[in-house]
PDB file of C-alpha atoms and ligand atoms in Angstrom:
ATOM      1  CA  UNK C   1       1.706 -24.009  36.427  1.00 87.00           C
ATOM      2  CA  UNK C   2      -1.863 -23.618  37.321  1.00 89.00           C
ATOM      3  CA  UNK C   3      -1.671 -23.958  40.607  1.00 95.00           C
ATOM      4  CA  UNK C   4       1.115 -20.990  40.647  1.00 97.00           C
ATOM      5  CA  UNK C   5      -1.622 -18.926  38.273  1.00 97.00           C
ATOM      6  CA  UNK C   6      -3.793 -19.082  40.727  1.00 97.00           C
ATOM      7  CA  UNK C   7      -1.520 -17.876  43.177  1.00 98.00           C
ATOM      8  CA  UNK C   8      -0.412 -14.902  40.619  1.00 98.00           C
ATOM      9  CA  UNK C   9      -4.131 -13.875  40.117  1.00 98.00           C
ATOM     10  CA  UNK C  10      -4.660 -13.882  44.229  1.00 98.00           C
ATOM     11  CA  UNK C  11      -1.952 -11.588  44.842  1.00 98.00           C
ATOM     12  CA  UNK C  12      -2.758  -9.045  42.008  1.00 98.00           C
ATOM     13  CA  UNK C  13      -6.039  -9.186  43.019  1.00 98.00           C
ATOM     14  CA  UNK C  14      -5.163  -7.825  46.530  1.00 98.00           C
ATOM     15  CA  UNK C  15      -2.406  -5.670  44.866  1.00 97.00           C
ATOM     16  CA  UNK C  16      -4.703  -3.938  42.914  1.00 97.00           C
ATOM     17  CA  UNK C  17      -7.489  -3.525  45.645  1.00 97.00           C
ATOM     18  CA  UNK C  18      -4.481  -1.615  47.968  1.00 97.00           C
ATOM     19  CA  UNK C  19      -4.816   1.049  45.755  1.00 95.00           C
ATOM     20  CA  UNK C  20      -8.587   1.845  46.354  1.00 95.00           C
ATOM     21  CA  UNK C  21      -9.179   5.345  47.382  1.00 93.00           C
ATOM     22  CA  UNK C  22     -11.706   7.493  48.721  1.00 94.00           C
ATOM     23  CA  UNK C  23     -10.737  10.355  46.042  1.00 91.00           C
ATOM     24  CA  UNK C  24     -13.647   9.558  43.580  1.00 91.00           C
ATOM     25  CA  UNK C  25     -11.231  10.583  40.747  1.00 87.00           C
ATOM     26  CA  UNK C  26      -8.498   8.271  42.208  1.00 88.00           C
ATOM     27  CA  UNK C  27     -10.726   5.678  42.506  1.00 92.00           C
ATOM     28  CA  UNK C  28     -12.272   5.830  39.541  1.00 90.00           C
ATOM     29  CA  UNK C  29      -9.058   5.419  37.362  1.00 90.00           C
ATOM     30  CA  UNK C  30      -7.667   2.488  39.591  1.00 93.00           C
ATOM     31  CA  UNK C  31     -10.851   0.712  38.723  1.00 95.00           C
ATOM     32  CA  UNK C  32     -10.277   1.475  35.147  1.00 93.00           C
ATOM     33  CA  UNK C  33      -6.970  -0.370  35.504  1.00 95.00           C
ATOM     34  CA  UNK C  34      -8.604  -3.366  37.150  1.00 97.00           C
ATOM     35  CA  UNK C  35     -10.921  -3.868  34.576  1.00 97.00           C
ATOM     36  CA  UNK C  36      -8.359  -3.550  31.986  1.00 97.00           C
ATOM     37  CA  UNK C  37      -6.232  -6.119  33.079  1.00 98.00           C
ATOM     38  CA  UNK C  38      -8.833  -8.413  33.663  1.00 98.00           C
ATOM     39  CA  UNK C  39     -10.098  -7.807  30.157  1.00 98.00           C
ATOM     40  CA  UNK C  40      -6.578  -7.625  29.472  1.00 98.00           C
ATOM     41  CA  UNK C  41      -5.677 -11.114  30.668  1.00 98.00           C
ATOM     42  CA  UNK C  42      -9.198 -13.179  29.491  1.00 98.00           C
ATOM     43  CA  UNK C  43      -7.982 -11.509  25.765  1.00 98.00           C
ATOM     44  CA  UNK C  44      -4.370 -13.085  25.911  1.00 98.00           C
ATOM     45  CA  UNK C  45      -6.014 -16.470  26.901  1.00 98.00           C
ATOM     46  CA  UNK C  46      -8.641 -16.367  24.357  1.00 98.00           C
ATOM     47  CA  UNK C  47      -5.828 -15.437  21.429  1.00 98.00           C
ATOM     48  CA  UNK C  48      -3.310 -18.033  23.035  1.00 98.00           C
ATOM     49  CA  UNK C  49      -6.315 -20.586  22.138  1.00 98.00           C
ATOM     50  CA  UNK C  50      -6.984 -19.305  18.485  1.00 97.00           C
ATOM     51  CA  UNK C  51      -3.132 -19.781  17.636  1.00 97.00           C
ATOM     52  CA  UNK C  52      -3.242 -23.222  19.241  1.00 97.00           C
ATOM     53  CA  UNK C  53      -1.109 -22.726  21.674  1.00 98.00           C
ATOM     54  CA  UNK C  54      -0.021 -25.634  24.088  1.00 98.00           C
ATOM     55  CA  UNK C  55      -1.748 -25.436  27.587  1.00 98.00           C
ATOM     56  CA  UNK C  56       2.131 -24.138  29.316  1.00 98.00           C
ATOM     57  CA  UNK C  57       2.021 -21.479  26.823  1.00 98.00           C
ATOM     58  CA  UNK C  58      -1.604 -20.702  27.604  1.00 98.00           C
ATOM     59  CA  UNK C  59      -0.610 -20.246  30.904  1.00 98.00           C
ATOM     60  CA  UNK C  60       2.198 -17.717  29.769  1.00 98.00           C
ATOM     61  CA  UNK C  61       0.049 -15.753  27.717  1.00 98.00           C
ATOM     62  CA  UNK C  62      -2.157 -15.391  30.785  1.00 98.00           C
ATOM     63  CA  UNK C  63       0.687 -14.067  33.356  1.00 98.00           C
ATOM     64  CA  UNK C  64       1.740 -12.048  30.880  1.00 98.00           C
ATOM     65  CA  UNK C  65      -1.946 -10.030  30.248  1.00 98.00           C
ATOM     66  CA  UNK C  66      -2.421 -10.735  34.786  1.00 98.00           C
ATOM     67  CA  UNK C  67       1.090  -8.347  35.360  1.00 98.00           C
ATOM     68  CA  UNK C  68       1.679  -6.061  32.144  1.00 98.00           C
ATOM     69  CA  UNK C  69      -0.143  -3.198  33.916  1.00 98.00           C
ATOM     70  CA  UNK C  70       1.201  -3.969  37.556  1.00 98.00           C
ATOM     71  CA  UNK C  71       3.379  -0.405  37.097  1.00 97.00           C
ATOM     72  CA  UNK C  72      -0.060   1.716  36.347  1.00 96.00           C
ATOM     73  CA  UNK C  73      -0.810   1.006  39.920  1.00 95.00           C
ATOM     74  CA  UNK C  74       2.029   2.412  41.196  1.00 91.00           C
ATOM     75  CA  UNK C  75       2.548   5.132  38.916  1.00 93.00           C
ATOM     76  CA  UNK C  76      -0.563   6.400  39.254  1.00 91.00           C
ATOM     77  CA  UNK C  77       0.488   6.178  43.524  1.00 86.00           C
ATOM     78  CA  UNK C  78       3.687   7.942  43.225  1.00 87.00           C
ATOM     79  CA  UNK C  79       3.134  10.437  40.316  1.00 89.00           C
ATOM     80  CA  UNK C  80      -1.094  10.822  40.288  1.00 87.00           C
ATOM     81  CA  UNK C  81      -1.436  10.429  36.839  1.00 89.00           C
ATOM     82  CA  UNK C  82      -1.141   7.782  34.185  1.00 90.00           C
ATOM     83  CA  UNK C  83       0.958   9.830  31.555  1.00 89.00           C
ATOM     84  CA  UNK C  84       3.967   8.090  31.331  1.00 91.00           C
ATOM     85  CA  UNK C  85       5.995  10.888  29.149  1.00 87.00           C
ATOM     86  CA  UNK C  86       4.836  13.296  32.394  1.00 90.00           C
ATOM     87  CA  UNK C  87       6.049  10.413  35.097  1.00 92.00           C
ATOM     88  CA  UNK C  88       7.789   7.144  33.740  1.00 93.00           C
ATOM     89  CA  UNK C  89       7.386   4.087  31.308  1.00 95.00           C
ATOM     90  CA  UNK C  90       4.617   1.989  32.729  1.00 96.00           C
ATOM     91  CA  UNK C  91       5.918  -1.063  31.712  1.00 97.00           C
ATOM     92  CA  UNK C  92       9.692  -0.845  33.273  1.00 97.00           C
ATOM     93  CA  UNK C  93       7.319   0.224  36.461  1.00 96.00           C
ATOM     94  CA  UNK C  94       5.596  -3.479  35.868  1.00 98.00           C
ATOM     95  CA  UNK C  95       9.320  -4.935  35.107  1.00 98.00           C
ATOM     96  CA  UNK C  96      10.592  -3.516  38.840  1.00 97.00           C
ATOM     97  CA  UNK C  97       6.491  -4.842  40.472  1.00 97.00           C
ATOM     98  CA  UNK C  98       7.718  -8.792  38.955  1.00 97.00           C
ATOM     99  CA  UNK C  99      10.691  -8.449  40.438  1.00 97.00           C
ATOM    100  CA  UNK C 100      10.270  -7.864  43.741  1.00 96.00           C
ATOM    101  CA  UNK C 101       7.588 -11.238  43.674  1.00 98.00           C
ATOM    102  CA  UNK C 102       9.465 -14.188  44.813  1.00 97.00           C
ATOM    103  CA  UNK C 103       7.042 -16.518  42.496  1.00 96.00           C
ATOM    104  CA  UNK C 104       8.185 -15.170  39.446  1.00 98.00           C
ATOM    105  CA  UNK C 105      11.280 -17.116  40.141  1.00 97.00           C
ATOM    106  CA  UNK C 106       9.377 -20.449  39.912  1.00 97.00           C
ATOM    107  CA  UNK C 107       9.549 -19.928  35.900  1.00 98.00           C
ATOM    108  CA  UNK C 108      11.923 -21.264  33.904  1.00 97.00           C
ATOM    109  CA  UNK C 109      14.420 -18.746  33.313  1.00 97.00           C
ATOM    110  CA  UNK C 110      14.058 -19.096  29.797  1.00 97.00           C
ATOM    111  CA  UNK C 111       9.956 -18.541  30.366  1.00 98.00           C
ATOM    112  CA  UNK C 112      10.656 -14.753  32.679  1.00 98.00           C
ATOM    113  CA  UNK C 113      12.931 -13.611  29.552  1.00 98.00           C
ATOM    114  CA  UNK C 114       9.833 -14.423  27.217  1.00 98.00           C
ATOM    115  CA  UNK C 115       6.910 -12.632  29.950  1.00 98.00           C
ATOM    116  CA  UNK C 116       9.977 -10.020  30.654  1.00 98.00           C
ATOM    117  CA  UNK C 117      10.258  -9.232  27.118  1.00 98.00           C
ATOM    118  CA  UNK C 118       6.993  -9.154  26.270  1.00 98.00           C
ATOM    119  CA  UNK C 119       5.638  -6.627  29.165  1.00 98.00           C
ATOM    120  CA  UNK C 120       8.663  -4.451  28.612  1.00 98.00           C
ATOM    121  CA  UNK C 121       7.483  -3.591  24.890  1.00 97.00           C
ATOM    122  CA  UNK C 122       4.071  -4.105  25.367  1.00 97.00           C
ATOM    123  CA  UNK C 123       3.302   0.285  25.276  1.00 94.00           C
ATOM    124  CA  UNK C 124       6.183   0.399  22.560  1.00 93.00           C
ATOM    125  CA  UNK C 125       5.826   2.221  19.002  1.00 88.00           C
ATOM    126  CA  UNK C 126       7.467  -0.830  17.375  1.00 90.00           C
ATOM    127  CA  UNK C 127       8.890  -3.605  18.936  1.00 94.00           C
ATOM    128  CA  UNK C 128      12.555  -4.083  18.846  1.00 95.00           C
ATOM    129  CA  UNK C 129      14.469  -6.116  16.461  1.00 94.00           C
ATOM    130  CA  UNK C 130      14.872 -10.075  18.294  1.00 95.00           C
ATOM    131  CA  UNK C 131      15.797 -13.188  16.863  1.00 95.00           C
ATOM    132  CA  UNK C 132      14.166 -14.796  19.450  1.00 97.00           C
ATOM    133  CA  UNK C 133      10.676 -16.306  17.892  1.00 96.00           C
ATOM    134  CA  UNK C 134       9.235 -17.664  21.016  1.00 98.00           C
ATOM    135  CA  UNK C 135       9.660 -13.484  22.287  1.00 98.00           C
ATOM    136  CA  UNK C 136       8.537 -11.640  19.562  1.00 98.00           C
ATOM    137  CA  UNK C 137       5.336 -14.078  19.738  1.00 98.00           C
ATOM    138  CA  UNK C 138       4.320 -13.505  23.343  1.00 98.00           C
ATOM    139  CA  UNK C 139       4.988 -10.082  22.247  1.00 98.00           C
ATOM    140  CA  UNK C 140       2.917  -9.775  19.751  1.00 98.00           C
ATOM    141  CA  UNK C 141       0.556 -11.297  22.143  1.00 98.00           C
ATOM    142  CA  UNK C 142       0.251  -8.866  24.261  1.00 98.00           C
ATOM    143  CA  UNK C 143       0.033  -6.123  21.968  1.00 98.00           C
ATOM    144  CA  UNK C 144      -2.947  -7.145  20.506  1.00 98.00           C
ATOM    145  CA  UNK C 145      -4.560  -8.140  23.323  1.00 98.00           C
ATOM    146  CA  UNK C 146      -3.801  -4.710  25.036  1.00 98.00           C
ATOM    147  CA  UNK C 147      -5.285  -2.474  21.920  1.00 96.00           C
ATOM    148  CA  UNK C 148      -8.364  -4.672  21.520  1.00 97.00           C
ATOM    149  CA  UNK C 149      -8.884  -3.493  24.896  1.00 97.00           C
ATOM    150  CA  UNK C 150      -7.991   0.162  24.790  1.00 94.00           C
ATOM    151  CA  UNK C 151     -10.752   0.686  21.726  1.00 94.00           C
ATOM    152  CA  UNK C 152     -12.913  -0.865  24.407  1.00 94.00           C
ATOM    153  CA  UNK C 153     -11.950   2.386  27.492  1.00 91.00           C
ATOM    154  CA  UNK C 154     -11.127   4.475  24.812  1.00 88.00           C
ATOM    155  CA  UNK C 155     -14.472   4.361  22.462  1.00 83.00           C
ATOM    156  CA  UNK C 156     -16.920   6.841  24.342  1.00 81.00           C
ATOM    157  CA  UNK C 157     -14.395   9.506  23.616  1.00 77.00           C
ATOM    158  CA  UNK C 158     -13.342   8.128  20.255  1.00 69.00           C
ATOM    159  CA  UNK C 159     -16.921   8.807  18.761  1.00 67.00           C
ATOM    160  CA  UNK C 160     -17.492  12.120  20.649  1.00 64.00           C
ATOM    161  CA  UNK C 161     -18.253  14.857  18.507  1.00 59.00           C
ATOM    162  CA  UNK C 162     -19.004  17.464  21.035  1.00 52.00           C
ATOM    163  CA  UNK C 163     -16.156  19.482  21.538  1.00 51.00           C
ATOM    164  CA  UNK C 164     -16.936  20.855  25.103  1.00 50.00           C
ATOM    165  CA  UNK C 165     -17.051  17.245  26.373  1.00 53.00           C
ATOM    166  CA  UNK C 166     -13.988  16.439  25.642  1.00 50.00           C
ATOM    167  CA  UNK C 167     -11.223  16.260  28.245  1.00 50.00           C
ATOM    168  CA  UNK C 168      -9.524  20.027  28.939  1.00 45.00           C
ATOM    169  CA  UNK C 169      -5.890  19.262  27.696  1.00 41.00           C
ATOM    170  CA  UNK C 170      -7.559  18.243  24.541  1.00 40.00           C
ATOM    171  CA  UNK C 171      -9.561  21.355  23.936  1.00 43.00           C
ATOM    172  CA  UNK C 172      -6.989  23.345  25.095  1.00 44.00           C
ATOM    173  CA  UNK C 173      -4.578  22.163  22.100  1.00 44.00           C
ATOM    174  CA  UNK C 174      -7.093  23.477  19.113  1.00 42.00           C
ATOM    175  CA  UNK C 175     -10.253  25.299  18.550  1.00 47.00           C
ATOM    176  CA  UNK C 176     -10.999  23.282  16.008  1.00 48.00           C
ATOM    177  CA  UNK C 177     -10.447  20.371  17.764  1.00 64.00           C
ATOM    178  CA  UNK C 178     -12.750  18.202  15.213  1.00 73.00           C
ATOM    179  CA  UNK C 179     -10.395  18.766  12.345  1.00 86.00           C
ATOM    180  CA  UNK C 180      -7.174  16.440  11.486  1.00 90.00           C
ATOM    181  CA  UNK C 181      -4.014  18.541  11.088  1.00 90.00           C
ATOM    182  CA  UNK C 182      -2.491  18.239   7.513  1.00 91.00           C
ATOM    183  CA  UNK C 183       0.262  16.145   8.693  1.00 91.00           C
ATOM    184  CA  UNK C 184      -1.837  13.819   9.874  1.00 92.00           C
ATOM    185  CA  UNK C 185      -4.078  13.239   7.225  1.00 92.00           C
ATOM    186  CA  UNK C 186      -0.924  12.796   4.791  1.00 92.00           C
ATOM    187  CA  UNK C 187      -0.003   9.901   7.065  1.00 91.00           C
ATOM    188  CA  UNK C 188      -3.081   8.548   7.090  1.00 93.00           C
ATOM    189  CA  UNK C 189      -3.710   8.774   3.412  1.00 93.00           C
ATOM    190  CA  UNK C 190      -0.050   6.696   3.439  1.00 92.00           C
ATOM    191  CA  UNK C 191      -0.896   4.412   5.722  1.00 89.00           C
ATOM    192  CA  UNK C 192       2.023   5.638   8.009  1.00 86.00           C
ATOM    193  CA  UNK C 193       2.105   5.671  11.779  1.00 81.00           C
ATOM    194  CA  UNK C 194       1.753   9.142  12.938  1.00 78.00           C
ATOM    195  CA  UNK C 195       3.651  10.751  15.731  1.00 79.00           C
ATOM    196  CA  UNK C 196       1.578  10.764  19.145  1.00 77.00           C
ATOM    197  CA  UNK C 197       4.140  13.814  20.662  1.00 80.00           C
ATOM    198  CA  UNK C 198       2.453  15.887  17.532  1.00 85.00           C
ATOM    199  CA  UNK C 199      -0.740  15.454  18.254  1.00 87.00           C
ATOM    200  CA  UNK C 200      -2.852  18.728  18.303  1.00 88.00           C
ATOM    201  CA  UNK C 201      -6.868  17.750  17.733  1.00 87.00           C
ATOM    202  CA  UNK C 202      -8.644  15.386  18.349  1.00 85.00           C
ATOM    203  CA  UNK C 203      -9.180  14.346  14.823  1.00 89.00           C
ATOM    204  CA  UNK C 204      -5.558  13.550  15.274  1.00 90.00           C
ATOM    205  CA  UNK C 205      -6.385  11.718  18.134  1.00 88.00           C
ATOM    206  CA  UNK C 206      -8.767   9.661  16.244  1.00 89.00           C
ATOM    207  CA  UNK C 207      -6.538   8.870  13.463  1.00 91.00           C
ATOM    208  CA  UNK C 208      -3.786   7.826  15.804  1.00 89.00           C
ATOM    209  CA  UNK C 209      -5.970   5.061  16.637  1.00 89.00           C
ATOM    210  CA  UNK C 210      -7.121   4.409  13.515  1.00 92.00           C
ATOM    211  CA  UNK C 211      -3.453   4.051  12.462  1.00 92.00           C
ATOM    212  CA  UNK C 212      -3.104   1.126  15.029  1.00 92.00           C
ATOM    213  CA  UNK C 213      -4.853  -1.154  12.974  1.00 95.00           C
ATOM    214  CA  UNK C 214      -1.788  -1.276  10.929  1.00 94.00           C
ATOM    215  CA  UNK C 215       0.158  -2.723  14.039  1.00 94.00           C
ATOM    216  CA  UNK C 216      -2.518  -5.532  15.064  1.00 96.00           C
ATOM    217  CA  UNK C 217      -1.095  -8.832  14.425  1.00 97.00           C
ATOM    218  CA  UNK C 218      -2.928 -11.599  14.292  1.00 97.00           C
ATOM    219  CA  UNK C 219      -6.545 -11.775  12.414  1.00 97.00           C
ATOM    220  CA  UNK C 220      -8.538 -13.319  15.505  1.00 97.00           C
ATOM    221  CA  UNK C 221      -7.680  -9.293  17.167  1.00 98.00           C
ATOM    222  CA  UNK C 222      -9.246  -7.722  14.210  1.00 97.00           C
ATOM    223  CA  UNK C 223     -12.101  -9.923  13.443  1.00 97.00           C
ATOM    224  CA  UNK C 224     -12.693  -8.690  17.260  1.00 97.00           C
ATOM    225  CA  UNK C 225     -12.221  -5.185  16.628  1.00 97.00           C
ATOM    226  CA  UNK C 226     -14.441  -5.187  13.551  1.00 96.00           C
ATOM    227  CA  UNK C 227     -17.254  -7.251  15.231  1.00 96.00           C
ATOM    228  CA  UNK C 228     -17.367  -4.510  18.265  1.00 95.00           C
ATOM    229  CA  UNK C 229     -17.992  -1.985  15.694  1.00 93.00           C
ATOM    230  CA  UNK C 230     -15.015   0.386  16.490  1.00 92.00           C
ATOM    231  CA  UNK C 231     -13.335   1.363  13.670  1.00 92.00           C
ATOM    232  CA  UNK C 232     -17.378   2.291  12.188  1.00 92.00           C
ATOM    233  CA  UNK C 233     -17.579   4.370  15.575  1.00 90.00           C
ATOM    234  CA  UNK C 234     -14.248   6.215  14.587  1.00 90.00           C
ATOM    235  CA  UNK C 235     -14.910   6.323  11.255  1.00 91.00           C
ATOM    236  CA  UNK C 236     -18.183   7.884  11.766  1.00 89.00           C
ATOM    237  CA  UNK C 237     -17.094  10.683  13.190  1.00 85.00           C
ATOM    238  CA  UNK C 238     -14.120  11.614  11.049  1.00 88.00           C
ATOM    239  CA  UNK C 239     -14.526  15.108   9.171  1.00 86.00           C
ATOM    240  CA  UNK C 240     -14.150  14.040   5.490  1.00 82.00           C
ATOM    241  CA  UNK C 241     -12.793  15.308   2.910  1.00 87.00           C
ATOM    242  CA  UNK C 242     -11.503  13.147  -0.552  1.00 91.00           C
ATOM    243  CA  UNK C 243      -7.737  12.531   1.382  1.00 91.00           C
ATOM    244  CA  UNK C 244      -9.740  11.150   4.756  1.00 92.00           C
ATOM    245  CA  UNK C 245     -12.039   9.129   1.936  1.00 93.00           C
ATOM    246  CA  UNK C 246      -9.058   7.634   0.446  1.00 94.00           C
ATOM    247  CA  UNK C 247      -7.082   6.954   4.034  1.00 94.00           C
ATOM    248  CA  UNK C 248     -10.322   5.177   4.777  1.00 95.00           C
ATOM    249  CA  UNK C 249     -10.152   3.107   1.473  1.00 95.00           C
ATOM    250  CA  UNK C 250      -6.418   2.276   2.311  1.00 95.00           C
ATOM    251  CA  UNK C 251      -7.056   1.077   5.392  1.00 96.00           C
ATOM    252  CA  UNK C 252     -10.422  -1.168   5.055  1.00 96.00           C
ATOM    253  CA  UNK C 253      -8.060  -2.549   2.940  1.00 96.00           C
ATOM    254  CA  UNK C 254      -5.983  -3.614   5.004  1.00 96.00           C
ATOM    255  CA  UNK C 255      -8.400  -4.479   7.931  1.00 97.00           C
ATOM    256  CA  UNK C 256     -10.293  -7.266   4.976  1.00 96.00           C
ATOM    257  CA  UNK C 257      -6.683  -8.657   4.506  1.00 96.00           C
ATOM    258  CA  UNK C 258      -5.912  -9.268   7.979  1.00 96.00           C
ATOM    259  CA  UNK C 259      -9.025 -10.817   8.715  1.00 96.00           C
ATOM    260  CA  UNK C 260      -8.425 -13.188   6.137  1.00 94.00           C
ATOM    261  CA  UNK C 261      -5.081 -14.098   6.915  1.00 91.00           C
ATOM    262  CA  UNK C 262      -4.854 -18.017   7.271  1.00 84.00           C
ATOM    263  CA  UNK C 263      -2.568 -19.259  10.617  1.00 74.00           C
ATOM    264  CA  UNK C 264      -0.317 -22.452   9.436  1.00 61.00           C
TER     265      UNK C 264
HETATM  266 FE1  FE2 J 301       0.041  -0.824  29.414  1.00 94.15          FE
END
């Protein structure tokens, strides 16, 4: 299968570079996506290797991070943004890019239902109900792979505490855009997933990625994320109050008990 990786990583490479633009903006998020998915793809090798995987589904793990963003290219070419709720679902955009490539048939059947599967709920709340072990696996793959990654883009704004440098459609939401709504804060105080449509600051913006440490899976993507230092850079910049304080307990909690979660 190597030799058909290589192939894979040649053609997105020259996929990718056929969105370049001379519209700085343009530009500048297309690169964004390149770098992703290279980051992307090196983390879903690196976490195939922790859990011991064998070298075929190395390999999987690898197409999988190479193509799950192959649909940001052309959303962002058809629609000019990378909102999916203002365009369409990013990953059924990937789903359509791997099926159009004649290589992808060189898989087993039974290995494009696993990298199929996995890219289709990569950007999903929760992922489906499956009795299929090998799917929910590659899944779970991906998905931590993917968020280690988006503290990494997402960070500079994540710590910001000046207001007026945030983004517009974030400032435009709240005044206050520093403070956590109530809502929020009682979810995070439960340790419950908030709702991204309700976000209104961007304290709740924080917290909704503070929340998604209760969706990593495996403890090699959290050792990560704690090393990096960015739940500290989050955390940092929270307003407090005692209900923050004790969200925070709740969920160093957690973060200690993944970390030391043993793989059998
Ligand atoms: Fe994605």
């Amino acid at each position: 299968m190597r030799d058909l990786l290589t192939r894979m990583h040649t053609w997105m490479a020259r996929y990718m570079k056929s969105f370049y633009s001379d519209d700085d903006e343009v530009q500048r998020g297309i690169l964004i996506k390149e770098t992703h998915t290279g980051c992307v793809t090196a983390n879903c090798v690196e976490l195939a290797k922790f859990l011991k995987l064998s070298t075929h589904d190395t390999q999987l793990a690898e197409i999988i991070g190479l193509f799950h963003d192959a649909g940001r290219f052309r959303q962002y070419s058809i629609y000019k943004t990378f909102n999916d709720a203002d365009s369409e679902d990013h990953a059924a955009l990937s789903l359509k890019v791997i099926d159009d490539l004649e290589f992808f048939t060189e898989l087993s059947a039974e290995d494009l239902d696993v990298v199929k599967f996995a890219i289709q709920n990569h950007n999903k709340k929760n992922l489906p109900p499956c009795s299929d072990e090998r799917k929910i696996l590659f899944a779970k793959i991906i998905r931590d792979a993917d968020k280690l990654d988006i503290y990494r883009v997402l960070e500079p704004f994540l710590a910001q505490k000046d207001v007026d440098k945030m983004p517009n459609f974030i400032k435009s939401k709240s005044r206050l855009s520093a403070d956590i709504s109530p809502d929020f804060v009682e979810n995070f105080v439960a340790g419950v997933q908030a709702d991204y449509t309700k976000i209104r600051t961007n304290g709740d913006r924080k917290i909704v990625r503070l929340m998604w440490l209760y969706d990593i899976n495996f403890s090699w993507t959290m050792k990560k994320i704690v090393e990096r230092g960015y739940i500290e850079k989050i955390v940092d910049n929270l307003p407090r109050d005692e209900k923050v304080a004790e969200g925070i307990k709740r969920l160093r909690k957690h973060v200690e008990e993944k970390i030391s979660e043993v793989i059998v």
